[in-house]
Amino acid sequence: MRSIDTTDVTAGFLDELVGYHLRMTSNKFQADFAVTLAGTGIRPALFAILSIVNDKPGINQGVVGEQLGIQRANMVSLINELLEQKLIARSVSKEDRRAYRLSLSEIGRDTYIRCATAIRAHERALLANLSAKELTALITTLKKLHSHDGD
């Protein structure tokens, strides 16, 4: 089998597409995230839930799912996973007996702090070539893109 010389391969038309660059950047961040949190049992979706619950103890489980764009069925399995790891506590809402309120357990708080510290270092390393002004502009732009509904 002949080896292929990839030195002349370019992204071509893809190089003009924002979506392509977002995907490539996302791939890089996700791969490094996985290495950063290896051995913790925490994946991006689980950390996102922990982060919101840390910020808003007692938050409604459904609200967390809506904020993160996680479908109800998927949210239930993610919450069950966090419960099995004893990272969160779930209680029935006093206002609506059909809803659940979430809070971090002591283990969950410790895990969240350890992971957040590692993630901050991971982001600093990956974003080291951006100035503070560029980083602020990037985050502002990305927020505009993911909050825009396409109308």
CSV table of C-alpha atoms in Angstrom, one decimal:
chain,number,residue,atom,x,y,z
A,1,MET,CA,0.0,0.0,0.0
A,2,ARG,CA,1.3,3.4,-1.0
A,3,SER,CA,1.7,6.1,1.7
A,4,ILE,CA,-0.1,9.3,1.1
A,5,ASP,CA,1.7,12.6,1.3
A,6,THR,CA,-0.4,14.9,3.4
A,7,THR,CA,1.9,17.9,3.4
A,8,ASP,CA,0.0,19.6,0.6
A,9,VAL,CA,-3.5,18.8,1.9
A,10,THR,CA,-5.5,21.9,2.9
A,11,ALA,CA,-9.0,22.3,4.2
A,12,GLY,CA,-10.0,24.1,1.0
A,13,PHE,CA,-13.5,25.5,1.1
A,14,LEU,CA,-13.8,24.3,4.8
A,15,ASP,CA,-11.2,26.9,5.7
A,16,GLU,CA,-13.8,29.6,5.0
A,17,LEU,CA,-16.5,28.1,7.3
A,18,VAL,CA,-17.0,29.2,10.8
A,19,GLY,CA,-18.6,25.9,11.7
A,20,TYR,CA,-15.5,24.0,10.6
A,21,HIS,CA,-13.3,26.1,12.8
A,22,LEU,CA,-15.7,25.8,15.7
A,23,ARG,CA,-15.8,22.0,15.3
A,24,MET,CA,-12.0,21.7,15.1
A,25,THR,CA,-11.5,23.9,18.1
A,26,SER,CA,-14.2,22.0,20.0
A,27,ASN,CA,-12.5,18.7,19.1
A,28,LYS,CA,-9.2,20.0,20.5
A,29,PHE,CA,-10.8,21.3,23.7
A,30,GLN,CA,-12.8,18.1,24.3
A,31,ALA,CA,-9.7,15.9,23.8
A,32,ASP,CA,-7.7,17.9,26.3
A,33,PHE,CA,-10.7,18.0,28.7
A,34,ALA,CA,-10.9,14.2,28.7
A,35,VAL,CA,-7.2,14.0,29.5
A,36,THR,CA,-7.5,16.7,32.2
A,37,LEU,CA,-10.3,14.9,34.0
A,38,ALA,CA,-9.2,11.4,33.3
A,39,GLY,CA,-9.9,9.2,36.3
A,40,THR,CA,-12.5,11.5,37.9
A,41,GLY,CA,-15.5,9.9,36.2
A,42,ILE,CA,-16.6,13.4,35.1
A,43,ARG,CA,-17.5,14.1,31.5
A,44,PRO,CA,-18.4,17.6,30.1
A,45,ALA,CA,-22.2,17.1,30.5
A,46,LEU,CA,-21.7,16.0,34.1
A,47,PHE,CA,-19.4,18.9,34.9
A,48,ALA,CA,-21.9,21.3,33.4
A,49,ILE,CA,-24.6,20.0,35.7
A,50,LEU,CA,-22.4,20.2,38.7
A,51,SER,CA,-21.4,23.7,37.8
A,52,ILE,CA,-25.0,25.0,37.6
A,53,VAL,CA,-26.1,23.2,40.7
A,54,ASN,CA,-23.0,24.6,42.6
A,55,ASP,CA,-24.0,28.1,41.5
A,56,LYS,CA,-27.7,27.6,42.3
A,57,PRO,CA,-28.2,25.0,45.1
A,58,GLY,CA,-31.8,23.7,45.1
A,59,ILE,CA,-32.3,24.4,41.4
A,60,ASN,CA,-35.1,22.6,39.6
A,61,GLN,CA,-33.7,19.6,37.7
A,62,GLY,CA,-35.8,20.6,34.6
A,63,VAL,CA,-34.3,24.1,34.6
A,64,VAL,CA,-30.8,22.7,34.6
A,65,GLY,CA,-31.7,20.5,31.6
A,66,GLU,CA,-33.2,23.5,29.8
A,67,GLN,CA,-30.2,25.7,30.5
A,68,LEU,CA,-27.8,23.1,29.1
A,69,GLY,CA,-30.1,22.0,26.2
A,70,ILE,CA,-30.3,18.5,27.5
A,71,GLN,CA,-33.4,16.5,26.6
A,72,ARG,CA,-35.5,15.3,29.6
A,73,ALA,CA,-34.7,11.6,29.1
A,74,ASN,CA,-31.0,12.2,28.8
A,75,MET,CA,-31.1,14.5,31.8
A,76,VAL,CA,-32.7,11.8,33.9
A,77,SER,CA,-29.9,9.3,33.1
A,78,LEU,CA,-27.2,12.0,33.8
A,79,ILE,CA,-28.8,12.8,37.1
A,80,ASN,CA,-29.0,9.1,38.0
A,81,GLU,CA,-25.3,8.8,37.2
A,82,LEU,CA,-24.4,11.7,39.5
A,83,LEU,CA,-26.6,10.2,42.2
A,84,GLU,CA,-24.9,6.9,41.9
A,85,GLN,CA,-21.5,8.6,42.3
A,86,LYS,CA,-23.0,10.4,45.3
A,87,LEU,CA,-22.1,13.8,43.8
A,88,ILE,CA,-25.6,15.3,44.1
A,89,ALA,CA,-28.6,15.1,46.3
A,90,ARG,CA,-32.1,15.2,44.9
A,91,SER,CA,-35.2,16.2,46.8
A,92,VAL,CA,-38.9,16.7,45.8
A,93,SER,CA,-39.8,20.3,45.4
A,94,LYS,CA,-42.1,21.8,48.0
A,95,GLU,CA,-43.7,24.0,45.4
A,96,ASP,CA,-44.3,21.3,42.8
A,97,ARG,CA,-44.3,17.7,44.1
A,98,ARG,CA,-43.6,16.4,40.5
A,99,ALA,CA,-40.3,18.4,40.3
A,100,TYR,CA,-36.9,17.7,41.8
A,101,ARG,CA,-34.5,20.1,43.4
A,102,LEU,CA,-30.8,19.4,43.1
A,103,SER,CA,-27.9,20.3,45.4
A,104,LEU,CA,-24.3,19.1,45.6
A,105,SER,CA,-23.3,16.6,48.2
A,106,GLU,CA,-20.1,17.2,50.2
A,107,ILE,CA,-18.3,14.8,47.8
A,108,GLY,CA,-19.9,16.6,44.9
A,109,ARG,CA,-18.6,20.0,46.1
A,110,ASP,CA,-15.1,18.6,46.6
A,111,THR,CA,-15.2,17.0,43.1
A,112,TYR,CA,-16.5,20.1,41.5
A,113,ILE,CA,-13.7,22.3,43.1
A,114,ARG,CA,-11.0,19.8,42.0
A,115,CYS,CA,-12.4,19.6,38.5
A,116,ALA,CA,-13.0,23.3,38.1
A,117,THR,CA,-9.4,24.0,39.2
A,118,ALA,CA,-8.1,21.5,36.6
A,119,ILE,CA,-10.4,22.9,33.9
A,120,ARG,CA,-9.2,26.5,34.5
A,121,ALA,CA,-5.7,25.3,34.0
A,122,HIS,CA,-6.7,23.4,30.9
A,123,GLU,CA,-8.4,26.5,29.4
A,124,ARG,CA,-5.4,28.7,30.3
A,125,ALA,CA,-3.1,26.4,28.5
A,126,LEU,CA,-5.2,26.1,25.4
A,127,LEU,CA,-5.9,29.9,25.3
A,128,ALA,CA,-2.4,31.1,26.2
A,129,ASN,CA,-1.9,32.7,22.8
A,130,LEU,CA,-4.9,35.0,23.2
A,131,SER,CA,-4.7,38.4,25.0
A,132,ALA,CA,-7.3,39.2,27.7
A,133,LYS,CA,-9.1,41.5,25.2
A,134,GLU,CA,-9.1,38.7,22.5
A,135,LEU,CA,-10.5,36.2,25.0
A,136,THR,CA,-13.3,38.6,26.1
A,137,ALA,CA,-14.2,39.2,22.5
A,138,LEU,CA,-14.2,35.5,21.7
A,139,ILE,CA,-16.5,34.6,24.6
A,140,THR,CA,-18.8,37.5,23.7
A,141,THR,CA,-19.0,36.4,20.1
A,142,LEU,CA,-19.5,32.7,21.0
A,143,LYS,CA,-22.4,33.7,23.4
A,144,LYS,CA,-24.0,35.7,20.6
A,145,LEU,CA,-23.7,32.7,18.2
A,146,HIS,CA,-25.2,30.1,20.6
A,147,SER,CA,-28.0,32.4,21.9
A,148,HIS,CA,-29.1,33.4,18.4
A,149,ASP,CA,-32.2,31.5,17.3
A,150,GLY,CA,-31.6,31.9,13.6
A,151,ASP,CA,-34.5,34.4,12.9
